[in-house]
Coordinates of C-alpha atoms in Angstrom, one line a residue:
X1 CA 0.0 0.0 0.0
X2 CA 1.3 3.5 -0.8
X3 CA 3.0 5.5 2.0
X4 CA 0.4 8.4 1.7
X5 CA -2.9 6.1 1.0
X6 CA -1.8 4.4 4.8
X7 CA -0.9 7.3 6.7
X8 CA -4.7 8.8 5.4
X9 CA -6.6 5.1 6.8
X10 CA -3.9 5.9 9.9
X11 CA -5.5 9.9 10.0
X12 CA -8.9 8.7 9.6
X13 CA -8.7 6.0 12.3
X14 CA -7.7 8.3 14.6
X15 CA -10.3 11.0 13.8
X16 CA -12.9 8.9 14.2
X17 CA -11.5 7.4 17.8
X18 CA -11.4 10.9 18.7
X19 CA -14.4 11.8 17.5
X20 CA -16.8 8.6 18.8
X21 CA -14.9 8.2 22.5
X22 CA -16.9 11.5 24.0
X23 CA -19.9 9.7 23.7
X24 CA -19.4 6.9 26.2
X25 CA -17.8 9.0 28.6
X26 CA -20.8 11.3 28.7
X27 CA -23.2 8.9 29.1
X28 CA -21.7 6.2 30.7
X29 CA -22.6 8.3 34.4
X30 CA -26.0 9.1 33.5
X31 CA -27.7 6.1 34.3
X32 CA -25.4 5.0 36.8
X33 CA -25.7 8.4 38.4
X34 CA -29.0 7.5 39.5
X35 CA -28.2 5.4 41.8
X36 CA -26.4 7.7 43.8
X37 CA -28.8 7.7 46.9
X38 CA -30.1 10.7 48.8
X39 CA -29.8 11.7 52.4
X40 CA -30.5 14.1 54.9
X41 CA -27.4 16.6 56.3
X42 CA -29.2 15.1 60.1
X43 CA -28.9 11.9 59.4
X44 CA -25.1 12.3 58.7
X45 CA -24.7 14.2 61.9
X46 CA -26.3 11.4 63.7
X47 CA -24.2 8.9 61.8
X48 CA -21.2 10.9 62.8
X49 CA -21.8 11.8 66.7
X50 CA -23.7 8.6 68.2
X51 CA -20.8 6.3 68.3
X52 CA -19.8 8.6 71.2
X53 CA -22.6 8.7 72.8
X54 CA -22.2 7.3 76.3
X55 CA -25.2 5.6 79.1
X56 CA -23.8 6.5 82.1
X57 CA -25.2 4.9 85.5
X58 CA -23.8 5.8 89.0
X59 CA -25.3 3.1 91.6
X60 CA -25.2 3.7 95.2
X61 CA -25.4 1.0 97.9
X62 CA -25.8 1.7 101.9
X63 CA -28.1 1.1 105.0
X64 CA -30.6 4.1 105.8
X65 CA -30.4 5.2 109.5
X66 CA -31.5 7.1 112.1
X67 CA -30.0 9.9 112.3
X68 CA -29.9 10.1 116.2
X69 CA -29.2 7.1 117.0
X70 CA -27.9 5.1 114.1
X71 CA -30.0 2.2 114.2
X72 CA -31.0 1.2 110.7
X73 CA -34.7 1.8 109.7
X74 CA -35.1 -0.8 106.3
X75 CA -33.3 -4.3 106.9
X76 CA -30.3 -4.8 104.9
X77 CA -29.0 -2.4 102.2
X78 CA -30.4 -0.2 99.7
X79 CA -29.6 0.1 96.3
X80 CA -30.6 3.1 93.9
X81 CA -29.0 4.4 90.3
X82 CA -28.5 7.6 88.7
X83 CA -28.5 7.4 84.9
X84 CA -27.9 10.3 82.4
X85 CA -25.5 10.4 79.2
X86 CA -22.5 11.6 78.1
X87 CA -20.2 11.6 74.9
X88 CA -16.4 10.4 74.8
X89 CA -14.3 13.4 73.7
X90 CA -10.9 11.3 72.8
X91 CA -10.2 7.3 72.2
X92 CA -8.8 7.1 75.7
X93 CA -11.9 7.1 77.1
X94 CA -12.3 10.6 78.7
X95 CA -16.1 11.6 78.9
X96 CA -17.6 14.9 79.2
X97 CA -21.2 14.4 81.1
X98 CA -22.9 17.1 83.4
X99 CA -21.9 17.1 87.7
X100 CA -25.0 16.2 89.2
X101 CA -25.4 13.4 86.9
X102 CA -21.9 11.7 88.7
X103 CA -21.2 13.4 91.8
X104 CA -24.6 14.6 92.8
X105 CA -24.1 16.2 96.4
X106 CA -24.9 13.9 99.7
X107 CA -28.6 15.1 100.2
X108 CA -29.6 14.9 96.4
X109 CA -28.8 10.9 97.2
X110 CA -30.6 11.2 99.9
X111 CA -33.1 12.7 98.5
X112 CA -33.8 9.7 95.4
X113 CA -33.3 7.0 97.7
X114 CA -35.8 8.4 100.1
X115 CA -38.7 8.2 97.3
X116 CA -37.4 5.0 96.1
X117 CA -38.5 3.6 99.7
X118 CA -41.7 6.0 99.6
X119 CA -42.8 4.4 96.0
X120 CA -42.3 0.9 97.0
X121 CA -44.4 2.1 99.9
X122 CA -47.0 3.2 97.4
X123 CA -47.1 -0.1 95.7
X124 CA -47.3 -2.6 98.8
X125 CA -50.5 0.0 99.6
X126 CA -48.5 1.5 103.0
X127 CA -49.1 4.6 101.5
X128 CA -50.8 6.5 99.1
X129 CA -49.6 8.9 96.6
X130 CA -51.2 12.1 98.7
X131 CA -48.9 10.3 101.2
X132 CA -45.5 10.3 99.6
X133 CA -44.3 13.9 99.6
X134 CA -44.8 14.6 103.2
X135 CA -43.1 11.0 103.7
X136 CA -40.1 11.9 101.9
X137 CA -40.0 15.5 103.6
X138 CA -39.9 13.6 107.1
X139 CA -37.0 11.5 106.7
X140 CA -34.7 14.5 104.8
X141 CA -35.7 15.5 108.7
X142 CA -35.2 12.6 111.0
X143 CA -32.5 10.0 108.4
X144 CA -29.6 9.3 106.6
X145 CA -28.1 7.3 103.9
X146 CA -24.9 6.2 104.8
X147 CA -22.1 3.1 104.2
X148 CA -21.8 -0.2 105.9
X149 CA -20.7 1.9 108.8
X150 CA -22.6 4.8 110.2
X151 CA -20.6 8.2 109.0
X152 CA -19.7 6.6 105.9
X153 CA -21.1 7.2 102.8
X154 CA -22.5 4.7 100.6
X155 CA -20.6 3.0 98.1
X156 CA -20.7 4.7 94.7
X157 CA -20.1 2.4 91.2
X158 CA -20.2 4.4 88.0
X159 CA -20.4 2.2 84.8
X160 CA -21.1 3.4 81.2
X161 CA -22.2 1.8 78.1
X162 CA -22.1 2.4 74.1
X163 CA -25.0 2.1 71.6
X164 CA -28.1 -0.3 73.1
X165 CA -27.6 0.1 77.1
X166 CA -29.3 -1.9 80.3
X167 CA -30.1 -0.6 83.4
X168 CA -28.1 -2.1 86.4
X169 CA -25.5 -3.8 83.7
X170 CA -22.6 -4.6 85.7
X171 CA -20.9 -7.0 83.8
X172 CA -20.3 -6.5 79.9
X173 CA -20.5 -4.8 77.9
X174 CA -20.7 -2.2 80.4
X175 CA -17.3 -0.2 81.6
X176 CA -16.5 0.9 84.3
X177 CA -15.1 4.2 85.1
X178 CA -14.2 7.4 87.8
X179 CA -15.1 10.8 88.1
X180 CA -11.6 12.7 87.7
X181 CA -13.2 16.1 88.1
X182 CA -16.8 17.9 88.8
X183 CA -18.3 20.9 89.2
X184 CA -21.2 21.6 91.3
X185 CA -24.8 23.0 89.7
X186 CA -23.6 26.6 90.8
X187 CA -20.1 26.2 89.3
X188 CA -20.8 25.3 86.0
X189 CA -21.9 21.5 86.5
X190 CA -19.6 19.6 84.8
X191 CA -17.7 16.4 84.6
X192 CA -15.1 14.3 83.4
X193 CA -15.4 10.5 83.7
X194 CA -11.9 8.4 82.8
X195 CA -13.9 5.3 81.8
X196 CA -11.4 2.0 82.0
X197 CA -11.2 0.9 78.3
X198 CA -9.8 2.8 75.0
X199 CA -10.2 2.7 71.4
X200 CA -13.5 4.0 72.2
X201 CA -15.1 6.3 69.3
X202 CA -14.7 9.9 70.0
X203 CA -16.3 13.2 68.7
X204 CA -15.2 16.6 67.8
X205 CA -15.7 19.7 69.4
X206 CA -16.5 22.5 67.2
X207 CA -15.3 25.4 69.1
X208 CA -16.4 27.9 65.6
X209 CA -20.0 26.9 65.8
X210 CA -21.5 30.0 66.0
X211 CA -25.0 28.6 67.6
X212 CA -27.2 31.3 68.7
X213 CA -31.1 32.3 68.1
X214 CA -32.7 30.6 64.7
X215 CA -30.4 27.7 64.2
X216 CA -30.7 24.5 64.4
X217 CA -28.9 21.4 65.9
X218 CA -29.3 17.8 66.2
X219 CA -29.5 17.0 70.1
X220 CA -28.4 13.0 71.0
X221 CA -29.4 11.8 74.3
X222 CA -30.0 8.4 76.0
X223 CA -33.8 7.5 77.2
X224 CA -36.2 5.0 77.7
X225 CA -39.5 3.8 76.4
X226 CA -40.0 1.1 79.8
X227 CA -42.2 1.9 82.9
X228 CA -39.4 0.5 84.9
X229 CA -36.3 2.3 84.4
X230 CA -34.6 0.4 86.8
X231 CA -34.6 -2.8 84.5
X232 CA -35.4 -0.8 81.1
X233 CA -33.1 -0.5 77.8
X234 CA -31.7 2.6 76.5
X235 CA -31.3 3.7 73.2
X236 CA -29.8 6.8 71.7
X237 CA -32.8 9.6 71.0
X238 CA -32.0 12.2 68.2
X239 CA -34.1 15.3 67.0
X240 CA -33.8 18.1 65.4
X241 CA -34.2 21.2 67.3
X242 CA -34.3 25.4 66.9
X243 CA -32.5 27.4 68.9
X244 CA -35.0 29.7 70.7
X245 CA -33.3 31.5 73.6
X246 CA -29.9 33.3 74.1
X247 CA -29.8 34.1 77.8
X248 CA -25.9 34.6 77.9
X249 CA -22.9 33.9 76.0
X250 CA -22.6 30.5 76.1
X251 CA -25.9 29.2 77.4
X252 CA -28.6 28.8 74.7
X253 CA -31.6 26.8 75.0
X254 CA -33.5 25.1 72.2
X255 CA -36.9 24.3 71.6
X256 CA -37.6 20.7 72.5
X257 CA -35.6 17.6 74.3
X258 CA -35.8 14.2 74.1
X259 CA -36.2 13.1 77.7
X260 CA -35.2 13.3 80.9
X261 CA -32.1 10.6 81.0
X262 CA -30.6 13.1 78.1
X263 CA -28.6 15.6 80.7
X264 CA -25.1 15.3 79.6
X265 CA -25.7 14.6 75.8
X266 CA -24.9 16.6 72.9
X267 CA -26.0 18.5 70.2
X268 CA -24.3 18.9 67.0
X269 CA -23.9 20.0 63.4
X270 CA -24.3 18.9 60.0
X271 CA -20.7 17.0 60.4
X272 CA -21.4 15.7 63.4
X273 CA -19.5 17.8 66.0
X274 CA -20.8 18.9 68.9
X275 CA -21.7 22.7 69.5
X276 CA -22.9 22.0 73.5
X277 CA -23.9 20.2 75.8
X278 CA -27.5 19.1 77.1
X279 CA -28.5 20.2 80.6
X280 CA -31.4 21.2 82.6
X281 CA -33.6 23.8 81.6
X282 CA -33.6 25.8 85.5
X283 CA -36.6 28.1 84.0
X284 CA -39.2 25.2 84.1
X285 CA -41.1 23.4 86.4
X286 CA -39.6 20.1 85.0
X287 CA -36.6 21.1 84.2
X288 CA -36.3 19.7 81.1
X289 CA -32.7 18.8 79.6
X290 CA -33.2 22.2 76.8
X291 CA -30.3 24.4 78.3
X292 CA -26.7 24.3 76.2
X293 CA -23.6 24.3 77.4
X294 CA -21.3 26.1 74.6
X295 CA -17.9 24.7 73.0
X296 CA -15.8 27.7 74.7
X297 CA -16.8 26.1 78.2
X298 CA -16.5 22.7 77.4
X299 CA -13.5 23.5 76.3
X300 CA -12.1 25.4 78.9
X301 CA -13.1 22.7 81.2
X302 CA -11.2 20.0 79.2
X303 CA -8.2 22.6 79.2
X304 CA -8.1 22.5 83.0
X305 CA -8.2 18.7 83.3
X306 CA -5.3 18.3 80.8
X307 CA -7.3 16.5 78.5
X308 CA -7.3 16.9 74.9
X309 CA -10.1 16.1 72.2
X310 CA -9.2 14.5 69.7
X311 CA -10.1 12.1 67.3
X312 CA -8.1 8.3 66.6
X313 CA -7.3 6.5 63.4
X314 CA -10.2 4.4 63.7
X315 CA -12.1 7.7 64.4
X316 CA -11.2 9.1 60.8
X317 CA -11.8 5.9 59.0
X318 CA -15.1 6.2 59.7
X319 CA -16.2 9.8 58.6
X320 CA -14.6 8.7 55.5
X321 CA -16.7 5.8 55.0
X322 CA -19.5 7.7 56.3
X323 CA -18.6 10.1 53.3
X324 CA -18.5 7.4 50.8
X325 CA -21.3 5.9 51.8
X326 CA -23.6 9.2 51.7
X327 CA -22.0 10.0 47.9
X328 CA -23.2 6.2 46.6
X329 CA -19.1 4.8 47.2
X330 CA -20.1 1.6 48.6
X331 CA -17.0 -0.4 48.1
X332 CA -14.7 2.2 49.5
X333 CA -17.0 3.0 52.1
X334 CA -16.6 -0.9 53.1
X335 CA -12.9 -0.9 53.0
X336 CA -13.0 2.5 55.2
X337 CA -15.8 0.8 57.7
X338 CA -14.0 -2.5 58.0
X339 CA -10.9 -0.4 59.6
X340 CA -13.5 0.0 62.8
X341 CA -14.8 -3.5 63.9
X342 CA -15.5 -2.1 67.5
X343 CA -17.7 0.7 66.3
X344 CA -20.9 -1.0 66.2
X345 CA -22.5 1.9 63.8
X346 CA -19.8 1.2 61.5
X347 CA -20.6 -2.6 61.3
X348 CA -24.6 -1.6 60.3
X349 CA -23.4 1.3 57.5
X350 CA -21.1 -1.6 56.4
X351 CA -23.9 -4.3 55.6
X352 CA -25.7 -1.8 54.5
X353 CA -23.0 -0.9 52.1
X354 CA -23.0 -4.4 50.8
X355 CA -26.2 -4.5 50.5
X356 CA -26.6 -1.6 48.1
X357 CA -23.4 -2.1 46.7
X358 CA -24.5 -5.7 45.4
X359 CA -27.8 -4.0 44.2
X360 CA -26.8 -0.9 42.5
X361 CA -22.7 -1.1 42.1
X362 CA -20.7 2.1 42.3
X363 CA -22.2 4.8 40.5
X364 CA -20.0 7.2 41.3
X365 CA -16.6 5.3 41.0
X366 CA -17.7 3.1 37.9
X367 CA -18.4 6.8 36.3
X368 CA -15.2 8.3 37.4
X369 CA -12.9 5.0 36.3
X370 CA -15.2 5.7 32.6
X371 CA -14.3 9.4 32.8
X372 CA -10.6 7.9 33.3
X373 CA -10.9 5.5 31.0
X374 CA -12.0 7.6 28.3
X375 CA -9.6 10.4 28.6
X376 CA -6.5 8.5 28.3
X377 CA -8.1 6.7 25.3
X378 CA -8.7 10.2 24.4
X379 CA -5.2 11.6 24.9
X380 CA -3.4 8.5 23.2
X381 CA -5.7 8.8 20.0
X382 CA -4.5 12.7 19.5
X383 CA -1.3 12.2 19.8
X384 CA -1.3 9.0 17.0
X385 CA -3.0 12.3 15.0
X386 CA -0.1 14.9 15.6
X387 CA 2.5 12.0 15.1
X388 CA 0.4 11.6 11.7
X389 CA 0.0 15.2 10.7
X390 CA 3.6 15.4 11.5
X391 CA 4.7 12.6 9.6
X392 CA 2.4 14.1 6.6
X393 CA 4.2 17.7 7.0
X394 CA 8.1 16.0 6.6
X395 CA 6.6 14.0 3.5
X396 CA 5.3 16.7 1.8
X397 CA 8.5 19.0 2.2
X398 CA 10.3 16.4 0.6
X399 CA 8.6 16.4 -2.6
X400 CA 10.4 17.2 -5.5
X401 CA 9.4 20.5 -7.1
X402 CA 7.0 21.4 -4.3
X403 CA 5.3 24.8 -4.8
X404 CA 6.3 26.9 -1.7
X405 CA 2.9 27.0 0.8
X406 CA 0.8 30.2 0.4
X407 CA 0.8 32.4 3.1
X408 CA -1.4 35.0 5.2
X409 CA 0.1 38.1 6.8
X410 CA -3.2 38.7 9.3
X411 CA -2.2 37.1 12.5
X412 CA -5.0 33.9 12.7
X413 CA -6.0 34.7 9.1
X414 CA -6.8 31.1 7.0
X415 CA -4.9 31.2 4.1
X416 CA -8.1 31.6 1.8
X417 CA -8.8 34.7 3.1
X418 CA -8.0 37.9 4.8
X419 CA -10.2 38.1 8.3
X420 CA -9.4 36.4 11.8
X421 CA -10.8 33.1 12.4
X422 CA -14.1 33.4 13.8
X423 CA -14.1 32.7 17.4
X424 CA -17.5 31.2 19.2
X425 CA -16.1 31.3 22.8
X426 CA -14.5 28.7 25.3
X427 CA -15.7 25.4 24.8
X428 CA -18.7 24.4 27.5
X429 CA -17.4 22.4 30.6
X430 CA -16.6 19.0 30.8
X431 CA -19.7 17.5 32.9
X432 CA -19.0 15.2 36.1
X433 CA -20.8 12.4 37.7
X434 CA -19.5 12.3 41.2
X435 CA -17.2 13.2 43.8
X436 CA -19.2 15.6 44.9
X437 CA -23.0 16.4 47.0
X438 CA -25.3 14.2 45.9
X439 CA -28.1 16.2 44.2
X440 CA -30.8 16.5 46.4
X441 CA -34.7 18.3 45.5
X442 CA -34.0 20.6 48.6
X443 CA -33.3 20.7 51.6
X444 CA -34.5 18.5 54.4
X445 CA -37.3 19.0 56.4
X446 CA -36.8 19.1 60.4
X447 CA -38.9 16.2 62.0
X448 CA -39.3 14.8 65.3
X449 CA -38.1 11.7 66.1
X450 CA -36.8 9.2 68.9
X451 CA -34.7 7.0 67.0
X452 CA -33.4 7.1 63.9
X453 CA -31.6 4.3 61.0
X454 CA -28.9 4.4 58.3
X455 CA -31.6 2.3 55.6
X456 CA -34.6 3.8 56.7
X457 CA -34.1 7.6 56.4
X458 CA -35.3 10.0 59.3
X459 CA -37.7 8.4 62.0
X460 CA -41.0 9.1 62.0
X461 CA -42.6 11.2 65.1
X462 CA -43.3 9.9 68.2
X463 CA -45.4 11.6 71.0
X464 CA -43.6 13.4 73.6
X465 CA -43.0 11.7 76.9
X466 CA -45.4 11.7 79.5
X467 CA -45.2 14.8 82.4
X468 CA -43.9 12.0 84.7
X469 CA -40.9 11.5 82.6
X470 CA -40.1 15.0 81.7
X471 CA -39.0 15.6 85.6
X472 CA -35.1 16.0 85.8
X473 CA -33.0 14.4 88.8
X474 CA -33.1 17.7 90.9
X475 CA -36.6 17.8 91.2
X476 CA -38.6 14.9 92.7
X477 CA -38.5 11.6 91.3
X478 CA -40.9 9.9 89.1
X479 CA -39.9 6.1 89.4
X480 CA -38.2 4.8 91.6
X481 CA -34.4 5.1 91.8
X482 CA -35.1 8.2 89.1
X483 CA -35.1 11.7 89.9

């Protein structure tokens, strides 16, 4: 075959590889790209935060007494719990939860286990509900709560648990833990718990939040659904609230909780990190758990204690599967998740991940390895057509006799004419198919909710909890054991 007739099947070859390789790599995402799944900015939050999210139980055992003379009143000992949540601010194991909540003082104990005895009172029919205030007021009078010994004080044992929790757990997979610092109501009431295991997940303080009247937050708390607390299960609660009070600096209070055991949790932002603490409304009868405790506090508090929050390896590995799970990336999102087998979220987004990922594939990675794919195609096929046109260009100046090639003295002029080439503008953008939001038809709705799942989407409504559960531990108790 003549030189010139194969280097013009060579030309044409790679014009039409040029030419034909856009269309894949346009289209190639657009079906895929439906897959890509869509998710509300709270659910990520929660997703995020409630790994961190710590039950936390102080039980107290000891004789009550006379105060006079000593003697015992009730045979044998007396047991009663104080439950509330808290959130791990580093892998060590270091929790930030409110002071009352751990190291309540002496007569606040005194006070719950008084109306524990007065409810169980109540239900052998000894006394009636009329009855049980002016009970209670007597023995705060006339008894005390002490240790084994008289002028001891009862044994304390403060355990905490991750994820599903049960009352009165003592052995696993509840932790144990001390109170290395806290703060009385007055003072600022807070705490730090060293609880005795690591690795645990952390979260991150955002001390840049910004909160203040008309946001909104997701607030995380433990609660119950059981009549009796004292052998119930506890879940994590999450709703999203609006910010509806600025009384000072850094104490806001929002518009709704999500029940009394919640003193001590968190709210957060759309990542996930907190922006305060959850504590006791003082304004309200029931004092319930609305008032925030801003970052610049918590933070200062941590400061003092030496402690620093942080976030571990593990930690990180999960946003980032968290992240590629939420953009439709369910095989990196696996890889990311299986880096945290003791995060028990991460092991749910994970068969979840599967799941969708045997269903639907990866959109958005199958479209970006096309996108690859196609350019480099793309870039190897125009440079076969510059080695061709210059191959074309040397053969042609060596032709015998050649006439010398016209030429045009306007700068960008084609040699037919004397005008400029006509210019249309910049060429339109090269679309993409993923790596970033996933496109959404606007922005989520706030609900109300009491639980929440990575599959499901955002929990339906639940009714707010009865007046008897809205009571906080400072006021009087509503079961027994509960205040």
């Amino acid at each position: 075959m003549p030189l010139r007739r194969a280097l013009r099947r060579r030309l044409g070859a790679s014009l039409l590889a040029l030419a034909t390789l856009p269309g894949p790599i346009l289209l190639a995402p657009t079906g895929a790209g439906a897959a890509v799944p869509t998710y509300g900015v709270d659910e990520r939050a929660q997703a995020v935060a409630s790994p961190a999210l710590v039950f936390l139980e102080v039980t107290y055992k000891g004789v009550i007494r006379d105060k006079a003379s000593g003697r015992p009143l009730e045979a044998g000992t007396k047991v009663v719990s104080r439950r509330c949540s808290g959130f791990v601010v580093n892998p060590d194991g270091q929790v930030l939860t409110t002071g009352v909540c751990v190291q309540p003082s002496h007569d606040v104990v005194r006070l719950m286990t008084f109306y524990s005895v007065g409810r169980a009172r109540v239900d052998k029919g000894q006394l009636t509900e009329g009855q049980l205030n002016g009970f209670v007021d007597g023995l705060m009078k006339t008894a005390d709560f002490t240790g084994e010994q008289p002028g001891t004080q009862p044994e304390a044992t403060l355990r905490g648990q991750l994820n599903v929790a049960t009352a009165g757990q003592t052995g696993k997979p509840a932790i144990g833990g001390t109170v290395v610092a806290a703060q009385k109501p007055d003072d600022g009431n807070l705490a730090l718990v060293k609880l005795d295991q690591g690795g645990l997940p952390a979260v991150e303080i955002n001390r840049d939040a910004g909160l203040g009247r008309g946001s909104t937050a997701v607030i995380l708390g433990f609660d119950t659904k059981d009549v009796d607390g004292d052998h119930g299960t506890y879940t994590v609660q999450a709703k999203l609230v609006d910010v509806i009070t600025l009384e000072k600096v850094d104490y806001l209070k929002v518009s709704e909780d999500v029940g009394p055991y919640s003193h001590g949790g968190m709210a957060v932002d759309n990542n996930g990190r907190v922006v305060a603490m959850l504590d006791a409304d003082p304004g309200v009868p029931e004092r319930p758990n609305r008032k925030l405790v801003g970052t610049d506090v918590l933070a200062d508090f941590l400061g003092k204690n030496n402690v620093r929050n942080e976030l571990g390896d593990a930690d990180r590995a999960y946003r980032r599967g968290l992240d590629a799970y939420f953009a439709g990336r369910y095989s990196t999102a696996i890889r990311e998740f299986d880096a945290t087998p003791s995060n028990l979220l991460a092991n749910v987004y994970r068969r979840n991940a599967s799941d969708r990922y045997a269903v639907e594939g990866d959109a958005v990675e199958n479209s970006a390895d096309w996108l690859g794919y196609g350019l480099s195609a793309a870039g190897g096929a125009l440079l076969i057509l510059l080695i061709t046109l210059g191959w074309r260009y040397l053969s042609w100046r060596r032709r015998p006799g050649a006439a010398p090639a016209p030429f045009a003295g306007d700068p960008y002029a084609p040699v037919s004419g004397g005008g400029p080439f006509p210019m249309s503008g910049p060429p339109a953008p090269w679309p993409t198919s993923g790596g970033g939001t996933p496109m959404t038809s606007g922005p989520p709705s706030p609900y109300e909710g009491t639980g929440w799942g990575p599959h499901s989407g955002p929990p339906a409504g639940t009714d707010h909890p009865a007046p008897h559960e809205q009571r906080h531990p400072d006021t009087e108790p509503d079961r027994p054991g509960h205040f």
